[in-house]
Amino acid sequence: MTLADTTTTVFWPLDERRQGIPYGWATPARICVAGVLDDNVSLEDAQERLNRVCGAPDGCKPTLLPDLDVSATHRIFYHRYPCQTLRYYELANAVHKPTAGFDYSLVEQFNQAHQVQSIVNGKSVRLNKPTAAFLLNFAATVIRPVVGLSRYARLPLPLHLLPHSAIAQQVKVRGKQAEVFLENIDALSVVHQDARISKYAKRYTSFFNDIWLLLNDYTIGFAFGALLCDNHQKLAASLASYIQLLCLSCVEESLIWLDSWPGGLKLNTDLSKFYSKMFISIVQLWGDLLVHHILPHTSSLVLLCGYASIFGGFTFSLALIIDALGFFITPHLTVCYILSRLVYSIVKDALGGLWAVFRGKRYNVLRNRMDTWDFDIDQLVFGTMLFTLLVFLFPTILAYYSLFAVIQLALLMLQAVVETLLAFMNHFPLFKLMLKVKDPARLPASVYFLITKDSIIVQTR
């Protein structure tokens, strides 16, 4: 390869203005210059230090380029980001297979250029700022043993017994966060001089994003828990009255109203009375348990939620609210909805089958289709009678099913709001959004070429 070939593209650091012997990565189609030798560094020392540098992903190692004639080549400039800034280039949808063009290997050479320059000049490579290094050392020496105990608190039995419990799921999330936390501490505390800046920066950003989420969780949780603990008596009284009103009284009144032909809707009297009495009995049965055994302890439950928020974070109080809503406050409404849906589904399927009999059709199980079938006169008469009976009963069944479907939809929407807030507190990328606003180069999405009058510069977006 002739380094002075005009077809060779040279990528040159934008901040390198000195004249001298360059060094970097050379391939037949391109050259990526990492820097220029200082006057106090000999060629032998420089080459020896370059030999200790880990190669690029394509296996190409940096070397001295004494024969490079910069004036005879086409230069494209790039930013040689210092290691401590944790800025790097990222190629969107990059294929790690080496090519002759702008590929993943070239981007990694950009990211490694400052490390190579520091090694050649005999300087130490530091990827941590002093503040970050102090936090990592503090976490490794003080917090790490405490968080390590969470590995032994996975609680497999409660998680197995309560697969739908929000508290159990939150404990599981905390356990995973603790494991990732420990892995990141180990990876970020020990840094080699040839570490990949892109991988390190991503892990660093993810680690401090988790730290921010935990700090926000405990900060908001402490304030919310203090509010609950200071006002648990008043909150318990208001909460008990609203629970009795919305989950017991309003449901009974709705069932009585539906049984009295509301708005001129003439339901089947006997079936409607059976539905109304059955569902009212279920509501009253759970209402007695709720009023006499659960609501008297509402003050203690509010206090428990407050302490859970203070010591476990705001997410634990949200998980406790979800479990209390599903297991203690509204299970009777869920049972009523399941029963009404079951009857509605059975009657709807029966109407579909009887309608096929009424038309002289029968479902062919083997061919998965409706075939014409000759029914006996007795079968047709009996099917027609059943079809007529179910048609007249169906509006009553649909009315009660619609009532509990609306109630269940409201409960699901309330639960979805709380679970969305819980997921927001657990996974919202707050630190990453701050970095995107403050320093976008630390979260690059791709690269583009900035063309000016005198040069072409590789930029991140």
CSV table of C-alpha atoms in Angstrom, one decimal:
chain,number,residue,atom,x,y,z
A,1,MET,CA,0.0,0.0,0.0
A,2,THR,CA,1.2,3.5,-0.8
A,3,LEU,CA,0.3,5.8,1.9
A,4,ALA,CA,0.5,8.8,-0.4
A,5,ASP,CA,-2.1,7.3,-2.7
A,6,THR,CA,-4.7,10.0,-3.5
A,7,THR,CA,-7.5,7.4,-3.4
A,8,THR,CA,-6.8,6.7,0.3
A,9,THR,CA,-9.1,8.6,2.7
A,10,VAL,CA,-7.4,9.8,5.8
A,11,PHE,CA,-9.4,10.5,9.0
A,12,TRP,CA,-7.6,13.1,11.0
A,13,PRO,CA,-8.3,14.4,14.6
A,14,LEU,CA,-9.9,17.8,14.4
A,15,ASP,CA,-7.8,19.1,17.4
A,16,GLU,CA,-4.5,17.8,16.1
A,17,ARG,CA,-2.7,20.8,14.4
A,18,ARG,CA,0.9,19.8,14.9
A,19,GLN,CA,3.3,18.5,12.3
A,20,GLY,CA,5.2,15.3,12.8
A,21,ILE,CA,5.1,11.6,12.5
A,22,PRO,CA,1.5,10.4,12.8
A,23,TYR,CA,0.4,7.1,14.1
A,24,GLY,CA,-2.9,5.2,13.8
A,25,TRP,CA,-4.7,2.4,11.9
A,26,ALA,CA,-3.9,1.8,8.2
A,27,THR,CA,-5.8,-0.3,5.7
A,28,PRO,CA,-5.6,-0.2,1.9
A,29,ALA,CA,-8.8,2.0,1.6
A,30,ARG,CA,-8.4,4.3,4.5
A,31,ILE,CA,-6.2,5.5,7.3
A,32,CYS,CA,-7.4,6.6,10.7
A,33,VAL,CA,-4.8,8.8,12.5
A,34,ALA,CA,-4.9,8.7,16.3
A,35,GLY,CA,-2.3,11.5,16.8
A,36,VAL,CA,1.1,12.9,16.1
A,37,LEU,CA,4.2,12.0,18.1
A,38,ASP,CA,5.5,14.4,20.7
A,39,ASP,CA,9.0,15.6,20.4
A,40,ASN,CA,10.1,13.9,23.6
A,41,VAL,CA,8.9,10.5,22.5
A,42,SER,CA,11.3,8.4,20.5
A,43,LEU,CA,10.2,6.1,17.6
A,44,GLU,CA,11.2,3.0,19.5
A,45,ASP,CA,9.3,3.9,22.6
A,46,ALA,CA,6.3,4.9,20.6
A,47,GLN,CA,6.2,1.6,18.6
A,48,GLU,CA,6.7,-0.4,21.8
A,49,ARG,CA,3.8,1.3,23.4
A,50,LEU,CA,1.6,0.9,20.3
A,51,ASN,CA,2.3,-2.8,20.3
A,52,ARG,CA,0.7,-3.0,23.8
A,53,VAL,CA,-2.5,-1.4,22.6
A,54,CYS,CA,-5.4,-3.7,21.9
A,55,GLY,CA,-6.4,-3.8,18.3
A,56,ALA,CA,-9.6,-2.7,16.7
A,57,PRO,CA,-12.6,-5.1,16.3
A,58,ASP,CA,-11.3,-6.1,12.8
A,59,GLY,CA,-7.9,-7.1,14.3
A,60,CYS,CA,-6.0,-4.0,12.9
A,61,LYS,CA,-3.5,-2.7,15.5
A,62,PRO,CA,-2.2,0.9,15.5
A,63,THR,CA,1.2,1.6,14.2
A,64,LEU,CA,3.5,4.4,13.2
A,65,LEU,CA,2.9,6.0,9.8
A,66,PRO,CA,6.1,7.8,8.9
A,67,ASP,CA,5.5,7.6,5.2
A,68,LEU,CA,2.1,9.3,5.3
A,69,ASP,CA,2.0,12.3,3.1
A,70,VAL,CA,-1.0,14.3,4.3
A,71,SER,CA,-1.0,16.8,1.5
A,72,ALA,CA,-1.4,14.0,-1.1
A,73,THR,CA,-4.5,12.5,0.5
A,74,HIS,CA,-8.1,13.5,1.1
A,75,ARG,CA,-8.6,14.3,4.8
A,76,ILE,CA,-11.9,14.0,6.8
A,77,PHE,CA,-11.8,15.3,10.3
A,78,TYR,CA,-13.3,13.7,13.4
A,79,HIS,CA,-13.6,14.7,17.1
A,80,ARG,CA,-11.0,12.9,19.3
A,81,TYR,CA,-13.1,12.9,22.4
A,82,PRO,CA,-11.1,12.7,25.7
A,83,CYS,CA,-11.8,9.6,27.6
A,84,GLN,CA,-13.1,11.3,30.7
A,85,THR,CA,-15.8,13.1,28.8
A,86,LEU,CA,-17.3,9.6,28.0
A,87,ARG,CA,-18.3,10.9,24.5
A,88,TYR,CA,-18.1,8.5,21.7
A,89,TYR,CA,-19.3,7.8,18.2
A,90,GLU,CA,-22.1,5.3,17.5
A,91,LEU,CA,-23.1,3.9,14.1
A,92,ALA,CA,-26.8,3.2,13.8
A,93,ASN,CA,-27.6,-0.4,12.6
A,94,ALA,CA,-23.9,-1.1,12.3
A,95,VAL,CA,-22.8,-4.4,11.0
A,96,HIS,CA,-19.7,-5.6,12.8
A,97,LYS,CA,-18.3,-7.2,9.7
A,98,PRO,CA,-15.3,-5.1,8.5
A,99,THR,CA,-15.7,-3.3,5.2
A,100,ALA,CA,-13.7,-0.9,3.1
A,101,GLY,CA,-16.1,2.0,3.9
A,102,PHE,CA,-17.4,3.7,7.0
A,103,ASP,CA,-18.0,0.8,9.3
A,104,TYR,CA,-18.1,-0.3,12.9
A,105,SER,CA,-14.4,-0.8,13.1
A,106,LEU,CA,-13.7,2.8,11.9
A,107,VAL,CA,-16.1,4.2,14.5
A,108,GLU,CA,-14.3,2.2,17.3
A,109,GLN,CA,-11.0,3.6,16.0
A,110,PHE,CA,-12.4,7.1,16.5
A,111,ASN,CA,-13.4,6.2,20.0
A,112,GLN,CA,-10.0,4.6,20.8
A,113,ALA,CA,-7.9,7.5,19.4
A,114,HIS,CA,-7.5,9.4,22.6
A,115,GLN,CA,-6.6,6.3,24.6
A,116,VAL,CA,-3.9,5.5,22.0
A,117,GLN,CA,-2.6,9.0,22.2
A,118,SER,CA,-2.4,8.9,26.0
A,119,ILE,CA,-0.6,5.5,25.9
A,120,VAL,CA,1.9,6.7,23.3
A,121,ASN,CA,2.7,9.8,25.3
A,122,GLY,CA,3.1,7.7,28.5
A,123,LYS,CA,0.1,9.1,30.3
A,124,SER,CA,-2.4,7.1,32.3
A,125,VAL,CA,-5.8,6.4,30.8
A,126,ARG,CA,-8.7,7.4,33.1
A,127,LEU,CA,-12.3,6.9,32.2
A,128,ASN,CA,-13.7,8.1,35.4
A,129,LYS,CA,-14.0,11.7,36.6
A,130,PRO,CA,-13.0,12.3,40.2
A,131,THR,CA,-16.6,12.5,41.4
A,132,ALA,CA,-17.6,9.4,39.6
A,133,ALA,CA,-14.6,7.5,40.8
A,134,PHE,CA,-15.3,8.5,44.4
A,135,LEU,CA,-18.9,7.4,44.1
A,136,LEU,CA,-17.9,4.0,42.6
A,137,ASN,CA,-15.3,3.4,45.3
A,138,PHE,CA,-17.8,4.4,48.0
A,139,ALA,CA,-20.4,2.0,46.5
A,140,ALA,CA,-17.8,-0.8,46.2
A,141,THR,CA,-16.6,-0.5,49.8
A,142,VAL,CA,-19.7,0.5,51.7
A,143,ILE,CA,-22.9,-0.2,49.7
A,144,ARG,CA,-21.8,-3.4,47.9
A,145,PRO,CA,-21.8,-5.7,51.0
A,146,VAL,CA,-25.3,-4.5,52.0
A,147,VAL,CA,-26.8,-4.8,48.5
A,148,GLY,CA,-25.1,-8.2,48.2
A,149,LEU,CA,-27.5,-9.6,50.8
A,150,SER,CA,-30.4,-9.1,48.4
A,151,ARG,CA,-29.0,-12.1,46.4
A,152,TYR,CA,-30.2,-14.3,49.3
A,153,ALA,CA,-33.6,-12.6,49.6
A,154,ARG,CA,-35.1,-13.7,46.3
A,155,LEU,CA,-38.1,-15.3,48.1
A,156,PRO,CA,-38.9,-18.0,45.6
A,157,LEU,CA,-41.8,-19.4,47.6
A,158,PRO,CA,-43.8,-16.1,47.9
A,159,LEU,CA,-43.2,-15.3,44.3
A,160,HIS,CA,-44.4,-18.8,43.3
A,161,LEU,CA,-47.5,-18.5,45.5
A,162,LEU,CA,-48.3,-14.9,44.5
A,163,PRO,CA,-47.6,-14.7,40.8
A,164,HIS,CA,-50.1,-11.8,40.5
A,165,SER,CA,-49.0,-9.9,43.5
A,166,ALA,CA,-47.5,-6.5,42.8
A,167,ILE,CA,-45.5,-6.6,46.0
A,168,ALA,CA,-43.9,-9.9,45.0
A,169,GLN,CA,-43.1,-8.5,41.5
A,170,GLN,CA,-41.6,-5.4,43.0
A,171,VAL,CA,-39.4,-7.5,45.3
A,172,LYS,CA,-38.3,-9.4,42.2
A,173,VAL,CA,-37.5,-6.1,40.3
A,174,ARG,CA,-35.5,-4.9,43.3
A,175,GLY,CA,-33.5,-8.2,43.3
A,176,LYS,CA,-32.7,-7.8,39.6
A,177,GLN,CA,-31.7,-4.2,40.1
A,178,ALA,CA,-29.4,-5.3,42.9
A,179,GLU,CA,-27.7,-7.9,40.8
A,180,VAL,CA,-27.2,-5.4,37.9
A,181,PHE,CA,-26.0,-2.8,40.4
A,182,LEU,CA,-23.3,-5.2,41.7
A,183,GLU,CA,-22.3,-6.2,38.2
A,184,ASN,CA,-21.9,-2.5,37.1
A,185,ILE,CA,-19.9,-1.7,40.2
A,186,ASP,CA,-17.5,-4.5,39.4
A,187,ALA,CA,-17.2,-3.5,35.8
A,188,LEU,CA,-16.9,0.2,36.3
A,189,SER,CA,-14.5,0.1,39.3
A,190,VAL,CA,-11.8,-1.9,37.5
A,191,VAL,CA,-10.9,-0.3,34.1
A,192,HIS,CA,-8.1,-1.4,31.8
A,193,GLN,CA,-6.3,1.1,29.7
A,194,ASP,CA,-7.5,-0.6,26.5
A,195,ALA,CA,-11.2,-0.7,27.6
A,196,ARG,CA,-13.8,0.1,24.9
A,197,ILE,CA,-15.0,3.6,25.6
A,198,SER,CA,-18.4,3.0,24.0
A,199,LYS,CA,-19.2,0.0,26.1
A,200,TYR,CA,-17.9,1.6,29.2
A,201,ALA,CA,-19.9,4.8,28.6
A,202,LYS,CA,-23.1,2.8,28.0
A,203,ARG,CA,-22.6,0.9,31.2
A,204,TYR,CA,-21.7,4.1,33.1
A,205,THR,CA,-24.9,5.8,31.8
A,206,SER,CA,-27.1,2.8,32.7
A,207,PHE,CA,-25.6,2.6,36.1
A,208,PHE,CA,-26.1,6.2,37.1
A,209,ASN,CA,-29.6,6.1,35.5
A,210,ASP,CA,-30.4,3.3,38.0
A,211,ILE,CA,-28.9,5.3,40.8
A,212,TRP,CA,-31.0,8.3,39.9
A,213,LEU,CA,-34.2,6.2,39.8
A,214,LEU,CA,-33.5,4.8,43.2
A,215,LEU,CA,-32.7,8.2,44.7
A,216,ASN,CA,-35.9,9.6,43.2
A,217,ASP,CA,-37.9,6.6,44.4
A,218,TYR,CA,-36.7,6.9,48.0
A,219,THR,CA,-37.0,10.7,48.0
A,220,ILE,CA,-40.6,10.7,46.8
A,221,GLY,CA,-41.3,7.7,48.9
A,222,PHE,CA,-40.1,9.4,52.1
A,223,ALA,CA,-42.2,12.5,51.4
A,224,PHE,CA,-45.3,10.4,50.5
A,225,GLY,CA,-44.7,8.0,53.5
A,226,ALA,CA,-44.4,11.0,55.9
A,227,LEU,CA,-47.7,12.4,54.6
A,228,LEU,CA,-49.4,9.1,55.1
A,229,CYS,CA,-48.0,8.6,58.6
A,230,ASP,CA,-48.8,12.1,59.8
A,231,ASN,CA,-52.4,11.9,58.6
A,232,HIS,CA,-53.2,8.2,58.7
A,233,GLN,CA,-56.3,8.7,61.0
A,234,LYS,CA,-58.0,11.3,58.7
A,235,LEU,CA,-57.0,9.4,55.6
A,236,ALA,CA,-58.3,6.1,57.0
A,237,ALA,CA,-61.7,7.6,57.8
A,238,SER,CA,-62.1,9.2,54.4
A,239,LEU,CA,-60.9,6.0,52.6
A,240,ALA,CA,-63.3,3.7,54.6
A,241,SER,CA,-66.3,5.9,53.7
A,242,TYR,CA,-65.4,6.1,50.0
A,243,ILE,CA,-64.8,2.3,49.9
A,244,GLN,CA,-68.3,1.6,51.4
A,245,LEU,CA,-69.9,4.1,49.1
A,246,LEU,CA,-68.3,3.1,45.8
A,247,CYS,CA,-67.7,-0.6,46.2
A,248,LEU,CA,-70.8,-1.6,48.2
A,249,SER,CA,-73.7,0.9,48.3
A,250,CYS,CA,-73.4,2.1,44.7
A,251,VAL,CA,-73.2,-1.5,43.4
A,252,GLU,CA,-76.3,-2.5,45.3
A,253,GLU,CA,-78.2,0.5,44.2
A,254,SER,CA,-77.2,-0.2,40.5
A,255,LEU,CA,-78.5,-3.8,40.8
A,256,ILE,CA,-81.7,-2.7,42.4
A,257,TRP,CA,-82.1,0.0,39.7
A,258,LEU,CA,-81.4,-2.5,36.9
A,259,ASP,CA,-84.1,-4.9,38.4
A,260,SER,CA,-86.7,-2.2,38.2
A,261,TRP,CA,-86.9,-1.9,34.3
A,262,PRO,CA,-84.8,1.3,34.0
A,263,GLY,CA,-85.6,3.6,31.1
A,264,GLY,CA,-88.4,1.4,29.9
A,265,LEU,CA,-86.0,-1.5,29.4
A,266,LYS,CA,-88.3,-4.5,30.0
A,267,LEU,CA,-86.1,-7.3,31.2
A,268,ASN,CA,-87.3,-10.8,32.1
A,269,THR,CA,-88.7,-10.4,35.6
A,270,ASP,CA,-87.8,-13.8,37.1
A,271,LEU,CA,-84.3,-13.9,35.6
A,272,SER,CA,-83.6,-10.3,36.5
A,273,LYS,CA,-84.8,-10.9,40.1
A,274,PHE,CA,-82.5,-14.0,40.3
A,275,TYR,CA,-79.6,-12.1,39.0
A,276,SER,CA,-80.2,-9.1,41.3
A,277,LYS,CA,-80.6,-11.2,44.4
A,278,MET,CA,-77.5,-13.4,43.6
A,279,PHE,CA,-75.2,-10.5,42.9
A,280,ILE,CA,-76.5,-8.5,45.9
A,281,SER,CA,-75.9,-11.5,48.1
A,282,ILE,CA,-72.3,-11.7,46.9
A,283,VAL,CA,-71.8,-8.0,47.5
A,284,GLN,CA,-73.3,-8.1,50.9
A,285,LEU,CA,-71.3,-11.2,51.9
A,286,TRP,CA,-68.0,-9.6,51.0
A,287,GLY,CA,-69.4,-6.3,52.4
A,288,ASP,CA,-69.8,-7.8,55.9
A,289,LEU,CA,-66.3,-9.2,55.8
A,290,LEU,CA,-65.0,-5.8,54.5
A,291,VAL,CA,-66.9,-3.7,57.0
A,292,HIS,CA,-66.4,-5.8,60.1
A,293,HIS,CA,-62.9,-7.2,59.6
A,294,ILE,CA,-60.9,-5.1,57.1
A,295,LEU,CA,-62.1,-1.5,57.3
A,296,PRO,CA,-61.7,-1.2,61.1
A,297,HIS,CA,-57.9,-1.7,60.4
A,298,THR,CA,-57.8,0.9,57.6
A,299,SER,CA,-55.7,3.2,59.8
A,300,SER,CA,-53.1,0.4,60.4
A,301,LEU,CA,-53.1,-0.3,56.7
A,302,VAL,CA,-52.5,3.3,55.8
A,303,LEU,CA,-49.7,3.5,58.4
A,304,LEU,CA,-48.2,0.3,56.9
A,305,CYS,CA,-48.3,1.8,53.4
A,306,GLY,CA,-46.5,4.9,54.8
A,307,TYR,CA,-43.7,2.9,56.4
A,308,ALA,CA,-43.4,0.8,53.2
A,309,SER,CA,-43.0,4.0,51.3
A,310,ILE,CA,-40.4,5.4,53.7
A,311,PHE,CA,-38.2,2.3,53.9
A,312,GLY,CA,-39.0,0.7,50.5
A,313,GLY,CA,-39.5,3.6,48.3
A,314,PHE,CA,-42.6,5.1,46.5
A,315,THR,CA,-42.8,2.0,44.3
A,316,PHE,CA,-43.4,-0.3,47.3
A,317,SER,CA,-46.3,1.9,48.4
A,318,LEU,CA,-47.8,1.8,44.9
A,319,ALA,CA,-47.4,-2.0,44.8
A,320,LEU,CA,-49.1,-2.2,48.2
A,321,ILE,CA,-52.0,-0.1,46.9
A,322,ILE,CA,-52.4,-2.4,43.8
A,323,ASP,CA,-52.5,-5.5,46.0
A,324,ALA,CA,-54.9,-3.9,48.5
A,325,LEU,CA,-57.2,-2.9,45.6
A,326,GLY,CA,-57.2,-6.3,44.0
A,327,PHE,CA,-57.1,-8.6,47.1
A,328,PHE,CA,-59.1,-6.8,49.7
A,329,ILE,CA,-61.3,-4.1,48.3
A,330,THR,CA,-62.7,-5.3,44.9
A,331,PRO,CA,-62.6,-9.1,44.8
A,332,HIS,CA,-66.4,-9.3,45.0
A,333,LEU,CA,-66.7,-7.2,41.9
A,334,THR,CA,-64.3,-9.4,40.1
A,335,VAL,CA,-66.3,-12.5,41.1
A,336,CYS,CA,-69.6,-10.9,39.9
A,337,TYR,CA,-67.9,-10.0,36.6
A,338,ILE,CA,-66.6,-13.5,36.1
A,339,LEU,CA,-70.0,-15.1,36.8
A,340,SER,CA,-71.8,-12.7,34.5
A,341,ARG,CA,-69.3,-13.2,31.7
A,342,LEU,CA,-69.5,-17.0,32.0
A,343,VAL,CA,-73.3,-17.0,31.6
A,344,TYR,CA,-73.1,-14.5,28.8
A,345,SER,CA,-70.5,-16.5,27.0
A,346,ILE,CA,-72.4,-19.8,27.4
A,347,VAL,CA,-75.7,-18.2,26.2
A,348,LYS,CA,-74.0,-16.5,23.3
A,349,ASP,CA,-72.4,-19.7,22.1
A,350,ALA,CA,-75.7,-21.6,22.5
A,351,LEU,CA,-77.5,-19.0,20.4
A,352,GLY,CA,-74.9,-19.4,17.7
A,353,GLY,CA,-75.3,-23.2,17.6
A,354,LEU,CA,-79.1,-23.0,17.7
A,355,TRP,CA,-79.2,-20.4,15.0
A,356,ALA,CA,-77.3,-22.9,12.8
A,357,VAL,CA,-79.9,-25.6,13.6
A,358,PHE,CA,-82.6,-23.1,12.8
A,359,ARG,CA,-81.0,-22.7,9.3
A,360,GLY,CA,-80.4,-26.4,8.8
A,361,LYS,CA,-76.6,-26.2,9.4
A,362,ARG,CA,-74.3,-28.1,11.6
A,363,TYR,CA,-70.7,-27.5,12.5
A,364,ASN,CA,-68.2,-30.0,11.1
A,365,VAL,CA,-65.5,-30.5,13.6
A,366,LEU,CA,-63.2,-32.5,11.3
A,367,ARG,CA,-63.3,-30.0,8.5
A,368,ASN,CA,-63.7,-26.9,10.7
A,369,ARG,CA,-66.7,-25.5,8.7
A,370,MET,CA,-70.5,-25.3,8.7
A,371,ASP,CA,-72.1,-28.0,6.6
A,372,THR,CA,-75.8,-28.5,5.6
A,373,TRP,CA,-77.5,-31.2,7.6
A,374,ASP,CA,-81.0,-32.7,7.5
A,375,PHE,CA,-82.4,-32.5,11.0
A,376,ASP,CA,-85.5,-34.4,12.2
A,377,ILE,CA,-88.7,-32.5,12.7
A,378,ASP,CA,-88.4,-33.1,16.5
A,379,GLN,CA,-84.9,-31.7,16.5
A,380,LEU,CA,-85.9,-28.6,14.5
A,381,VAL,CA,-88.9,-27.9,16.8
A,382,PHE,CA,-86.8,-28.4,20.0
A,383,GLY,CA,-84.0,-26.2,18.6
A,384,THR,CA,-86.4,-23.5,17.6
A,385,MET,CA,-88.0,-23.5,21.1
A,386,LEU,CA,-84.6,-23.2,22.8
A,387,PHE,CA,-83.5,-20.5,20.4
A,388,THR,CA,-86.7,-18.5,21.0
A,389,LEU,CA,-86.3,-18.9,24.8
A,390,LEU,CA,-82.6,-17.8,24.8
A,391,VAL,CA,-83.4,-14.9,22.5
A,392,PHE,CA,-85.9,-13.5,25.0
A,393,LEU,CA,-83.6,-14.1,28.0
A,394,PHE,CA,-80.5,-12.7,26.3
A,395,PRO,CA,-81.3,-8.9,26.9
A,396,THR,CA,-81.4,-9.5,30.6
A,397,ILE,CA,-78.2,-11.5,30.6
A,398,LEU,CA,-76.6,-8.8,28.4
A,399,ALA,CA,-77.7,-6.0,30.7
A,400,TYR,CA,-76.2,-7.4,33.9
A,401,TYR,CA,-73.0,-8.4,32.0
A,402,SER,CA,-72.7,-4.9,30.7
A,403,LEU,CA,-73.0,-3.5,34.2
A,404,PHE,CA,-70.2,-5.5,35.6
A,405,ALA,CA,-68.1,-5.1,32.4
A,406,VAL,CA,-68.2,-1.3,32.9
A,407,ILE,CA,-67.3,-1.7,36.6
A,408,GLN,CA,-64.4,-4.1,35.7
A,409,LEU,CA,-63.2,-1.7,33.0
A,410,ALA,CA,-63.1,1.2,35.5
A,411,LEU,CA,-61.1,-1.0,37.9
A,412,LEU,CA,-58.7,-2.0,35.2
A,413,MET,CA,-58.2,1.6,34.2
A,414,LEU,CA,-57.5,2.6,37.8
A,415,GLN,CA,-55.1,-0.3,38.1
A,416,ALA,CA,-53.4,0.6,34.8
A,417,VAL,CA,-52.8,4.1,36.0
A,418,VAL,CA,-51.1,2.9,39.2
A,419,GLU,CA,-49.1,0.3,37.3
A,420,THR,CA,-48.0,2.8,34.7
A,421,LEU,CA,-46.8,5.1,37.5
A,422,LEU,CA,-45.0,2.1,39.1
A,423,ALA,CA,-43.3,1.3,35.8
A,424,PHE,CA,-42.4,5.0,35.3
A,425,MET,CA,-40.7,5.0,38.7
A,426,ASN,CA,-38.8,1.8,38.0
A,427,HIS,CA,-37.7,2.3,34.4
A,428,PHE,CA,-38.0,5.9,33.3
A,429,PRO,CA,-34.6,7.0,31.7
A,430,LEU,CA,-34.3,10.2,33.6
A,431,PHE,CA,-30.5,10.4,33.7
A,432,LYS,CA,-30.3,9.6,29.9
A,433,LEU,CA,-32.8,12.3,29.1
A,434,MET,CA,-30.8,14.8,31.1
A,435,LEU,CA,-27.6,13.7,29.2
A,436,LYS,CA,-29.4,14.0,25.9
A,437,VAL,CA,-30.2,17.7,26.7
A,438,LYS,CA,-26.9,18.5,28.5
A,439,ASP,CA,-24.4,16.6,26.4
A,440,PRO,CA,-25.9,14.8,23.3
A,441,ALA,CA,-22.5,13.4,22.3
A,442,ARG,CA,-22.6,11.0,25.3
A,443,LEU,CA,-25.8,9.4,23.8
A,444,PRO,CA,-25.1,9.3,20.1
A,445,ALA,CA,-27.6,7.8,17.8
A,446,SER,CA,-25.6,7.9,14.5
A,447,VAL,CA,-23.1,10.0,12.6
A,448,TYR,CA,-23.3,12.4,9.8
A,449,PHE,CA,-20.8,14.5,7.7
A,450,LEU,CA,-20.7,18.2,8.3
A,451,ILE,CA,-19.5,19.8,5.1
A,452,THR,CA,-17.9,23.2,5.3
A,453,LYS,CA,-15.9,25.3,2.8
A,454,ASP,CA,-12.6,24.0,3.9
A,455,SER,CA,-13.2,20.6,5.4
A,456,ILE,CA,-15.5,17.6,6.1
A,457,ILE,CA,-16.1,16.8,9.8
A,458,VAL,CA,-17.7,13.6,11.2
A,459,GLN,CA,-20.3,14.6,13.7
A,460,THR,CA,-22.6,12.7,16.0
A,461,ARG,CA,-26.4,13.2,16.1
